[in-house]
Amino acid sequence: MAVLSAGRGDALDPVRKRIRKPVMELGGLGREEADTLLGRLGVNPDLFATIYDRSGGGHPLKLRLWARLSDQLDDIDDSEDITAAYLYRVLLSRIDDPLLRDLAHPGLILRRINADVIEHVLAPALGLADEVDADRAEQLWDALSRHHWLVDKDGLGWLSHRRDLRAEILPMLYSESPKEAAEIDRRAAEWFSDVDPDTALYHELQATRAGHPMPDLSADALVALSDEDLAELPDAVQELSNQAMGLQSKRGYGQGQGDSTSAGGGDETRR
């Protein structure tokens, strides 16, 4: 059996001491795999080599973003140090509807989005409530759903921002716009409490960045959050989450404590 782990930083850090076999670190895509991806994204094959070089050696997210910008290669800085965040901002600037553009970027804070969330959470949090009624929210949701580079659609009326984008951009949002992010999290936690308690908990935990009280954490509550959700939370919340789930905390490892197992005595972590 092989375990595949992904996330910001060292995703295996909480269980690193339990690993007794060599770890294979996966880097960017090779040239052949990158060409296949770019072909699926409709890129002119003549541009494959240029985009691969600009992606920093096959960085999957950068490949996707450059693919969206393949008609502007000559207009964008070709530095190897160009970041995914920069490319993301260039793509946002190409959204025609100014209101959608204003909502799309901070909307990445939200775990899930539908038209009601746009109307009752996102727009009021950004001071745009007067511009977004129910009909306009539906229009904005429909327009946002067509930006496949930015969001995934679940078929049930919900959108979520792509996980690879969230991993890159979410820390930047919390760093650059902490008050705005905190207001979105506060309103989302309140609105989702009667609609989706798991998403409400996620936003309650994110709101602790701004000093909001830590909600009660239990393994039963946390199990509904995915590993990707937990990886997006503040480090202090991840520490408490690991402890609630019966995992060794990062701080414990740093202090040289021994290996720990789950409450059931096995080596299983969250699924």
PDB file of C-alpha atoms in Angstrom:
ATOM      1  CA  MET A   1       0.000   0.000   0.000  1.00  0.00           C
ATOM      2  CA  ALA A   2       1.222   3.516  -0.811  1.00  0.00           C
ATOM      3  CA  VAL A   3       0.079   6.716   0.874  1.00  0.00           C
ATOM      4  CA  LEU A   4      -0.176   9.886  -1.197  1.00  0.00           C
ATOM      5  CA  SER A   5      -0.080  13.108   0.793  1.00  0.00           C
ATOM      6  CA  ALA A   6      -0.387  16.686  -0.415  1.00  0.00           C
ATOM      7  CA  GLY A   7      -0.706  20.100   1.176  1.00  0.00           C
ATOM      8  CA  ARG A   8       1.080  23.324   2.003  1.00  0.00           C
ATOM      9  CA  GLY A   9       4.433  22.819   3.671  1.00  0.00           C
ATOM     10  CA  ASP A  10       5.297  19.327   4.883  1.00  0.00           C
ATOM     11  CA  ALA A  11       1.982  17.499   4.628  1.00  0.00           C
ATOM     12  CA  LEU A  12       3.401  14.402   6.315  1.00  0.00           C
ATOM     13  CA  ASP A  13       4.833  16.250   9.296  1.00  0.00           C
ATOM     14  CA  PRO A  14       2.172  15.116  11.828  1.00  0.00           C
ATOM     15  CA  VAL A  15       2.975  11.445  11.160  1.00  0.00           C
ATOM     16  CA  ARG A  16       6.571  11.697   9.950  1.00  0.00           C
ATOM     17  CA  LYS A  17       7.974   9.605  12.821  1.00  0.00           C
ATOM     18  CA  ARG A  18       5.651   6.719  12.028  1.00  0.00           C
ATOM     19  CA  ILE A  19       6.958   6.390   8.478  1.00  0.00           C
ATOM     20  CA  ARG A  20       9.501   3.578   8.275  1.00  0.00           C
ATOM     21  CA  LYS A  21      10.013   3.449   4.518  1.00  0.00           C
ATOM     22  CA  PRO A  22      11.634   5.982   2.186  1.00  0.00           C
ATOM     23  CA  VAL A  23       9.435   8.875   1.096  1.00  0.00           C
ATOM     24  CA  MET A  24       9.305   9.684  -2.607  1.00  0.00           C
ATOM     25  CA  GLU A  25       8.955  13.425  -3.122  1.00  0.00           C
ATOM     26  CA  LEU A  26       6.931  14.321  -6.232  1.00  0.00           C
ATOM     27  CA  GLY A  27       8.024  17.444  -8.082  1.00  0.00           C
ATOM     28  CA  GLY A  28       6.496  19.126 -11.096  1.00  0.00           C
ATOM     29  CA  LEU A  29       5.195  17.349 -14.180  1.00  0.00           C
ATOM     30  CA  GLY A  30       7.676  16.058 -16.705  1.00  0.00           C
ATOM     31  CA  ARG A  31       7.677  17.517 -20.178  1.00  0.00           C
ATOM     32  CA  GLU A  32       5.591  14.703 -21.696  1.00  0.00           C
ATOM     33  CA  GLU A  33       2.936  14.874 -18.972  1.00  0.00           C
ATOM     34  CA  ALA A  34       2.877  18.674 -19.178  1.00  0.00           C
ATOM     35  CA  ASP A  35       2.370  18.549 -22.960  1.00  0.00           C
ATOM     36  CA  THR A  36      -0.543  16.146 -22.457  1.00  0.00           C
ATOM     37  CA  LEU A  37      -2.152  18.509 -19.927  1.00  0.00           C
ATOM     38  CA  LEU A  38      -1.659  21.556 -22.145  1.00  0.00           C
ATOM     39  CA  GLY A  39      -3.131  19.668 -25.086  1.00  0.00           C
ATOM     40  CA  ARG A  40      -6.235  18.850 -23.049  1.00  0.00           C
ATOM     41  CA  LEU A  41      -6.520  22.529 -22.181  1.00  0.00           C
ATOM     42  CA  GLY A  42      -6.557  23.482 -25.859  1.00  0.00           C
ATOM     43  CA  VAL A  43      -3.149  25.154 -26.041  1.00  0.00           C
ATOM     44  CA  ASN A  44      -1.388  25.511 -29.389  1.00  0.00           C
ATOM     45  CA  PRO A  45       1.379  22.842 -29.441  1.00  0.00           C
ATOM     46  CA  ASP A  46       3.816  25.489 -30.685  1.00  0.00           C
ATOM     47  CA  LEU A  47       3.542  27.115 -27.247  1.00  0.00           C
ATOM     48  CA  PHE A  48       4.106  23.982 -25.151  1.00  0.00           C
ATOM     49  CA  ALA A  49       7.839  24.531 -24.650  1.00  0.00           C
ATOM     50  CA  THR A  50       7.467  28.212 -23.756  1.00  0.00           C
ATOM     51  CA  ILE A  51       4.711  27.560 -21.240  1.00  0.00           C
ATOM     52  CA  TYR A  52       6.615  24.656 -19.700  1.00  0.00           C
ATOM     53  CA  ASP A  53       9.672  26.852 -19.178  1.00  0.00           C
ATOM     54  CA  ARG A  54       7.579  29.638 -17.658  1.00  0.00           C
ATOM     55  CA  SER A  55       5.834  27.204 -15.319  1.00  0.00           C
ATOM     56  CA  GLY A  56       9.056  26.648 -13.414  1.00  0.00           C
ATOM     57  CA  GLY A  57       9.558  23.038 -14.414  1.00  0.00           C
ATOM     58  CA  GLY A  58       6.025  21.710 -14.738  1.00  0.00           C
ATOM     59  CA  HIS A  59       4.293  23.331 -11.747  1.00  0.00           C
ATOM     60  CA  PRO A  60       0.714  22.050 -12.370  1.00  0.00           C
ATOM     61  CA  LEU A  61      -1.141  25.193 -11.250  1.00  0.00           C
ATOM     62  CA  LYS A  62       1.162  27.486 -13.206  1.00  0.00           C
ATOM     63  CA  LEU A  63       0.702  25.311 -16.283  1.00  0.00           C
ATOM     64  CA  ARG A  64      -3.066  25.714 -16.018  1.00  0.00           C
ATOM     65  CA  LEU A  65      -2.880  29.464 -15.467  1.00  0.00           C
ATOM     66  CA  TRP A  66      -0.401  29.998 -18.300  1.00  0.00           C
ATOM     67  CA  ALA A  67      -2.665  27.917 -20.531  1.00  0.00           C
ATOM     68  CA  ARG A  68      -5.474  30.397 -19.867  1.00  0.00           C
ATOM     69  CA  LEU A  69      -3.093  33.214 -20.788  1.00  0.00           C
ATOM     70  CA  SER A  70      -1.552  31.533 -23.825  1.00  0.00           C
ATOM     71  CA  ASP A  71      -2.866  34.304 -26.086  1.00  0.00           C
ATOM     72  CA  GLN A  72      -0.953  36.896 -24.048  1.00  0.00           C
ATOM     73  CA  LEU A  73       2.467  35.311 -23.688  1.00  0.00           C
ATOM     74  CA  ASP A  74       4.195  38.248 -25.342  1.00  0.00           C
ATOM     75  CA  ASP A  75       2.484  40.749 -23.038  1.00  0.00           C
ATOM     76  CA  ILE A  76       3.426  39.185 -19.702  1.00  0.00           C
ATOM     77  CA  ASP A  77       6.759  39.148 -17.906  1.00  0.00           C
ATOM     78  CA  ASP A  78       8.550  35.900 -18.732  1.00  0.00           C
ATOM     79  CA  SER A  79      10.587  35.776 -15.526  1.00  0.00           C
ATOM     80  CA  GLU A  80      11.017  32.272 -14.114  1.00  0.00           C
ATOM     81  CA  ASP A  81      10.200  33.751 -10.701  1.00  0.00           C
ATOM     82  CA  ILE A  82       6.703  34.817 -11.707  1.00  0.00           C
ATOM     83  CA  THR A  83       4.219  33.484  -9.156  1.00  0.00           C
ATOM     84  CA  ALA A  84       0.913  31.711  -9.510  1.00  0.00           C
ATOM     85  CA  ALA A  85      -0.604  34.585  -7.520  1.00  0.00           C
ATOM     86  CA  TYR A  86       0.524  37.059 -10.180  1.00  0.00           C
ATOM     87  CA  LEU A  87      -0.956  34.958 -12.977  1.00  0.00           C
ATOM     88  CA  TYR A  88      -4.162  34.593 -10.952  1.00  0.00           C
ATOM     89  CA  ARG A  89      -4.466  38.378 -10.680  1.00  0.00           C
ATOM     90  CA  VAL A  90      -3.900  38.783 -14.407  1.00  0.00           C
ATOM     91  CA  LEU A  91      -6.734  36.336 -15.082  1.00  0.00           C
ATOM     92  CA  LEU A  92      -9.027  38.099 -12.600  1.00  0.00           C
ATOM     93  CA  SER A  93      -8.399  41.371 -14.410  1.00  0.00           C
ATOM     94  CA  ARG A  94      -9.841  39.787 -17.565  1.00  0.00           C
ATOM     95  CA  ILE A  95     -13.284  39.233 -15.984  1.00  0.00           C
ATOM     96  CA  ASP A  96     -15.555  41.644 -17.860  1.00  0.00           C
ATOM     97  CA  ASP A  97     -18.173  42.266 -15.160  1.00  0.00           C
ATOM     98  CA  PRO A  98     -16.653  44.699 -12.604  1.00  0.00           C
ATOM     99  CA  LEU A  99     -18.982  43.509  -9.833  1.00  0.00           C
ATOM    100  CA  LEU A 100     -18.120  39.862 -10.433  1.00  0.00           C
ATOM    101  CA  ARG A 101     -14.447  40.803 -10.457  1.00  0.00           C
ATOM    102  CA  ASP A 102     -14.854  42.542  -7.089  1.00  0.00           C
ATOM    103  CA  LEU A 103     -16.587  39.467  -5.619  1.00  0.00           C
ATOM    104  CA  ALA A 104     -14.547  36.666  -7.173  1.00  0.00           C
ATOM    105  CA  HIS A 105     -11.256  37.345  -5.411  1.00  0.00           C
ATOM    106  CA  PRO A 106     -12.449  37.683  -1.775  1.00  0.00           C
ATOM    107  CA  GLY A 107     -15.034  34.991  -2.515  1.00  0.00           C
ATOM    108  CA  LEU A 108     -12.181  32.508  -2.440  1.00  0.00           C
ATOM    109  CA  ILE A 109     -12.431  32.749   1.367  1.00  0.00           C
ATOM    110  CA  LEU A 110     -15.705  30.817   1.181  1.00  0.00           C
ATOM    111  CA  ARG A 111     -15.686  27.029   1.397  1.00  0.00           C
ATOM    112  CA  ARG A 112     -18.845  26.787  -0.759  1.00  0.00           C
ATOM    113  CA  ILE A 113     -20.769  29.336  -2.822  1.00  0.00           C
ATOM    114  CA  ASN A 114     -24.292  29.502  -4.201  1.00  0.00           C
ATOM    115  CA  ALA A 115     -26.452  32.467  -5.186  1.00  0.00           C
ATOM    116  CA  ASP A 116     -27.821  32.845  -1.645  1.00  0.00           C
ATOM    117  CA  VAL A 117     -24.299  33.016  -0.218  1.00  0.00           C
ATOM    118  CA  ILE A 118     -23.397  35.720  -2.742  1.00  0.00           C
ATOM    119  CA  GLU A 119     -26.490  37.721  -1.752  1.00  0.00           C
ATOM    120  CA  HIS A 120     -26.509  37.212   2.016  1.00  0.00           C
ATOM    121  CA  VAL A 121     -22.841  36.671   2.934  1.00  0.00           C
ATOM    122  CA  LEU A 122     -20.327  37.857   0.361  1.00  0.00           C
ATOM    123  CA  ALA A 123     -21.945  41.059  -0.933  1.00  0.00           C
ATOM    124  CA  PRO A 124     -22.840  42.444   2.549  1.00  0.00           C
ATOM    125  CA  ALA A 125     -19.379  41.587   3.884  1.00  0.00           C
ATOM    126  CA  LEU A 126     -17.846  43.667   1.083  1.00  0.00           C
ATOM    127  CA  GLY A 127     -20.279  46.570   1.437  1.00  0.00           C
ATOM    128  CA  LEU A 128     -21.998  45.690  -1.834  1.00  0.00           C
ATOM    129  CA  ALA A 129     -25.414  44.625  -0.518  1.00  0.00           C
ATOM    130  CA  ASP A 130     -27.206  47.460  -2.320  1.00  0.00           C
ATOM    131  CA  GLU A 131     -25.878  46.195  -5.654  1.00  0.00           C
ATOM    132  CA  VAL A 132     -26.843  42.528  -5.238  1.00  0.00           C
ATOM    133  CA  ASP A 133     -30.439  41.375  -4.972  1.00  0.00           C
ATOM    134  CA  ALA A 134     -31.631  37.788  -5.552  1.00  0.00           C
ATOM    135  CA  ASP A 135     -31.772  38.110  -9.356  1.00  0.00           C
ATOM    136  CA  ARG A 136     -28.348  39.749  -9.587  1.00  0.00           C
ATOM    137  CA  ALA A 137     -26.900  37.073  -7.285  1.00  0.00           C
ATOM    138  CA  GLU A 138     -28.178  34.371  -9.639  1.00  0.00           C
ATOM    139  CA  GLN A 139     -26.588  36.171 -12.590  1.00  0.00           C
ATOM    140  CA  LEU A 140     -23.280  36.496 -10.749  1.00  0.00           C
ATOM    141  CA  TRP A 141     -23.311  32.836  -9.702  1.00  0.00           C
ATOM    142  CA  ASP A 142     -24.016  31.730 -13.272  1.00  0.00           C
ATOM    143  CA  ALA A 143     -21.216  33.930 -14.635  1.00  0.00           C
ATOM    144  CA  LEU A 144     -18.792  32.701 -11.972  1.00  0.00           C
ATOM    145  CA  SER A 145     -19.628  29.068 -12.753  1.00  0.00           C
ATOM    146  CA  ARG A 146     -18.336  29.550 -16.298  1.00  0.00           C
ATOM    147  CA  HIS A 147     -14.841  30.417 -15.094  1.00  0.00           C
ATOM    148  CA  HIS A 148     -13.657  26.819 -14.977  1.00  0.00           C
ATOM    149  CA  TRP A 149     -10.074  27.850 -14.248  1.00  0.00           C
ATOM    150  CA  LEU A 150     -11.336  29.371 -10.981  1.00  0.00           C
ATOM    151  CA  VAL A 151     -14.174  27.187  -9.648  1.00  0.00           C
ATOM    152  CA  ASP A 152     -15.509  23.646  -9.665  1.00  0.00           C
ATOM    153  CA  LYS A 153     -19.251  22.945  -9.926  1.00  0.00           C
ATOM    154  CA  ASP A 154     -20.858  20.106  -7.957  1.00  0.00           C
ATOM    155  CA  GLY A 155     -24.075  19.871 -10.013  1.00  0.00           C
ATOM    156  CA  LEU A 156     -26.236  20.689  -6.979  1.00  0.00           C
ATOM    157  CA  GLY A 157     -26.108  24.464  -7.217  1.00  0.00           C
ATOM    158  CA  TRP A 158     -22.826  24.910  -5.350  1.00  0.00           C
ATOM    159  CA  LEU A 159     -19.441  26.166  -6.503  1.00  0.00           C
ATOM    160  CA  SER A 160     -16.108  25.847  -4.776  1.00  0.00           C
ATOM    161  CA  HIS A 161     -12.840  27.465  -5.753  1.00  0.00           C
ATOM    162  CA  ARG A 162     -10.269  25.067  -7.148  1.00  0.00           C
ATOM    163  CA  ARG A 163      -8.181  23.496  -4.407  1.00  0.00           C
ATOM    164  CA  ASP A 164      -4.859  24.200  -6.124  1.00  0.00           C
ATOM    165  CA  LEU A 165      -5.765  27.893  -6.319  1.00  0.00           C
ATOM    166  CA  ARG A 166      -6.942  27.981  -2.714  1.00  0.00           C
ATOM    167  CA  ALA A 167      -3.646  26.515  -1.522  1.00  0.00           C
ATOM    168  CA  GLU A 168      -1.747  29.323  -3.258  1.00  0.00           C
ATOM    169  CA  ILE A 169      -4.058  32.304  -2.785  1.00  0.00           C
ATOM    170  CA  LEU A 170      -5.843  31.801   0.549  1.00  0.00           C
ATOM    171  CA  PRO A 171      -2.818  32.668   2.744  1.00  0.00           C
ATOM    172  CA  MET A 172      -2.324  35.825   0.678  1.00  0.00           C
ATOM    173  CA  LEU A 173      -5.958  36.885   1.195  1.00  0.00           C
ATOM    174  CA  TYR A 174      -5.757  36.471   4.957  1.00  0.00           C
ATOM    175  CA  SER A 175      -2.471  38.368   5.018  1.00  0.00           C
ATOM    176  CA  GLU A 176      -3.433  41.255   2.726  1.00  0.00           C
ATOM    177  CA  SER A 177      -7.082  41.751   3.732  1.00  0.00           C
ATOM    178  CA  PRO A 178      -7.491  40.434   7.296  1.00  0.00           C
ATOM    179  CA  LYS A 179     -10.518  42.572   8.249  1.00  0.00           C
ATOM    180  CA  GLU A 180     -12.389  41.763   5.045  1.00  0.00           C
ATOM    181  CA  ALA A 181     -11.579  38.061   5.388  1.00  0.00           C
ATOM    182  CA  ALA A 182     -12.695  38.037   9.028  1.00  0.00           C
ATOM    183  CA  GLU A 183     -16.032  39.644   8.121  1.00  0.00           C
ATOM    184  CA  ILE A 184     -16.636  37.056   5.400  1.00  0.00           C
ATOM    185  CA  ASP A 185     -15.810  34.222   7.815  1.00  0.00           C
ATOM    186  CA  ARG A 186     -18.054  35.689  10.531  1.00  0.00           C
ATOM    187  CA  ARG A 187     -21.034  36.088   8.233  1.00  0.00           C
ATOM    188  CA  ALA A 188     -20.463  32.687   6.625  1.00  0.00           C
ATOM    189  CA  ALA A 189     -20.312  30.922   9.999  1.00  0.00           C
ATOM    190  CA  GLU A 190     -23.617  32.517  10.984  1.00  0.00           C
ATOM    191  CA  TRP A 191     -25.408  31.884   7.662  1.00  0.00           C
ATOM    192  CA  PHE A 192     -24.246  28.290   7.253  1.00  0.00           C
ATOM    193  CA  SER A 193     -25.155  27.311  10.827  1.00  0.00           C
ATOM    194  CA  ASP A 194     -28.680  26.365   9.717  1.00  0.00           C
ATOM    195  CA  VAL A 195     -27.702  25.173   6.235  1.00  0.00           C
ATOM    196  CA  ASP A 196     -24.423  23.276   6.512  1.00  0.00           C
ATOM    197  CA  PRO A 197     -22.953  22.894  10.033  1.00  0.00           C
ATOM    198  CA  ASP A 198     -19.666  21.522   8.681  1.00  0.00           C
ATOM    199  CA  THR A 199     -19.060  24.641   6.601  1.00  0.00           C
ATOM    200  CA  ALA A 200     -20.173  26.779   9.545  1.00  0.00           C
ATOM    201  CA  LEU A 201     -17.518  25.094  11.705  1.00  0.00           C
ATOM    202  CA  TYR A 202     -14.870  25.635   9.022  1.00  0.00           C
ATOM    203  CA  HIS A 203     -15.556  29.377   8.981  1.00  0.00           C
ATOM    204  CA  GLU A 204     -15.733  29.573  12.776  1.00  0.00           C
ATOM    205  CA  LEU A 205     -12.263  28.070  12.876  1.00  0.00           C
ATOM    206  CA  GLN A 206     -10.962  30.444  10.218  1.00  0.00           C
ATOM    207  CA  ALA A 207     -12.424  33.388  12.148  1.00  0.00           C
ATOM    208  CA  THR A 208     -10.114  32.611  15.075  1.00  0.00           C
ATOM    209  CA  ARG A 209      -7.406  34.330  13.002  1.00  0.00           C
ATOM    210  CA  ALA A 210      -9.125  37.616  13.890  1.00  0.00           C
ATOM    211  CA  GLY A 211      -9.554  36.801  17.584  1.00  0.00           C
ATOM    212  CA  HIS A 212     -12.963  35.165  17.474  1.00  0.00           C
ATOM    213  CA  PRO A 213     -13.389  32.505  20.186  1.00  0.00           C
ATOM    214  CA  MET A 214     -12.362  28.954  19.426  1.00  0.00           C
ATOM    215  CA  PRO A 215     -15.414  26.692  19.078  1.00  0.00           C
ATOM    216  CA  ASP A 216     -15.526  23.386  20.898  1.00  0.00           C
ATOM    217  CA  LEU A 217     -13.536  20.837  18.944  1.00  0.00           C
ATOM    218  CA  SER A 218     -14.326  17.153  18.952  1.00  0.00           C
ATOM    219  CA  ALA A 219     -13.296  14.279  16.726  1.00  0.00           C
ATOM    220  CA  ASP A 220     -16.931  13.793  15.715  1.00  0.00           C
ATOM    221  CA  ALA A 221     -17.205  17.387  14.502  1.00  0.00           C
ATOM    222  CA  LEU A 222     -13.822  17.481  12.772  1.00  0.00           C
ATOM    223  CA  VAL A 223     -14.203  14.222  10.880  1.00  0.00           C
ATOM    224  CA  ALA A 224     -16.593  15.950   8.470  1.00  0.00           C
ATOM    225  CA  LEU A 225     -13.832  18.335   7.373  1.00  0.00           C
ATOM    226  CA  SER A 226     -11.491  17.040   4.702  1.00  0.00           C
ATOM    227  CA  ASP A 227      -7.727  16.972   5.042  1.00  0.00           C
ATOM    228  CA  GLU A 228      -7.642  19.830   2.533  1.00  0.00           C
ATOM    229  CA  ASP A 229     -10.022  21.852   4.726  1.00  0.00           C
ATOM    230  CA  LEU A 230      -7.860  21.285   7.792  1.00  0.00           C
ATOM    231  CA  ALA A 231      -4.689  22.225   5.894  1.00  0.00           C
ATOM    232  CA  GLU A 232      -6.216  25.649   5.144  1.00  0.00           C
ATOM    233  CA  LEU A 233      -6.802  26.475   8.813  1.00  0.00           C
ATOM    234  CA  PRO A 234      -4.424  28.478  11.033  1.00  0.00           C
ATOM    235  CA  ASP A 235      -1.528  26.492  12.510  1.00  0.00           C
ATOM    236  CA  ALA A 236      -2.901  26.805  16.049  1.00  0.00           C
ATOM    237  CA  VAL A 237      -6.226  25.325  14.931  1.00  0.00           C
ATOM    238  CA  GLN A 238      -4.440  22.498  13.134  1.00  0.00           C
ATOM    239  CA  GLU A 239      -2.571  21.721  16.349  1.00  0.00           C
ATOM    240  CA  LEU A 240      -5.806  21.509  18.324  1.00  0.00           C
ATOM    241  CA  SER A 241      -7.460  19.519  15.551  1.00  0.00           C
ATOM    242  CA  ASN A 242      -4.639  16.982  15.560  1.00  0.00           C
ATOM    243  CA  GLN A 243      -4.971  16.602  19.316  1.00  0.00           C
ATOM    244  CA  ALA A 244      -8.741  16.215  19.103  1.00  0.00           C
ATOM    245  CA  MET A 245      -8.290  13.541  16.431  1.00  0.00           C
ATOM    246  CA  GLY A 246      -5.737  11.735  18.589  1.00  0.00           C
ATOM    247  CA  LEU A 247      -2.708  12.681  16.473  1.00  0.00           C
ATOM    248  CA  GLN A 248       0.686  13.823  17.688  1.00  0.00           C
ATOM    249  CA  SER A 249       0.965  17.604  17.450  1.00  0.00           C
ATOM    250  CA  LYS A 250       3.784  19.336  15.604  1.00  0.00           C
ATOM    251  CA  ARG A 251       4.843  20.967  18.851  1.00  0.00           C
ATOM    252  CA  GLY A 252       5.096  17.579  20.520  1.00  0.00           C
ATOM    253  CA  TYR A 253       7.434  16.320  17.842  1.00  0.00           C
ATOM    254  CA  GLY A 254       9.565  19.410  18.161  1.00  0.00           C
ATOM    255  CA  GLN A 255       9.958  18.680  21.892  1.00  0.00           C
ATOM    256  CA  GLY A 256      11.111  15.158  21.181  1.00  0.00           C
ATOM    257  CA  GLN A 257       8.076  13.339  22.503  1.00  0.00           C
ATOM    258  CA  GLY A 258       7.629   9.736  21.503  1.00  0.00           C
ATOM    259  CA  ASP A 259       5.398   8.348  18.804  1.00  0.00           C
ATOM    260  CA  SER A 260       1.687   8.514  19.432  1.00  0.00           C
ATOM    261  CA  THR A 261      -1.206   6.577  18.002  1.00  0.00           C
ATOM    262  CA  SER A 262      -4.889   7.198  17.624  1.00  0.00           C
ATOM    263  CA  ALA A 263      -7.257   6.681  20.505  1.00  0.00           C
ATOM    264  CA  GLY A 264      -7.990   3.218  19.185  1.00  0.00           C
ATOM    265  CA  GLY A 265      -4.336   2.249  19.444  1.00  0.00           C
ATOM    266  CA  GLY A 266      -3.715   1.879  15.686  1.00  0.00           C
ATOM    267  CA  ASP A 267      -1.764   3.855  13.174  1.00  0.00           C
ATOM    268  CA  GLU A 268      -4.751   5.163  11.252  1.00  0.00           C
ATOM    269  CA  THR A 269      -5.086   8.859  10.610  1.00  0.00           C
ATOM    270  CA  ARG A 270      -8.041  10.728   9.155  1.00  0.00           C
ATOM    271  CA  ARG A 271      -9.556   9.323   5.984  1.00  0.00           C
TER     272      ARG A 271
END
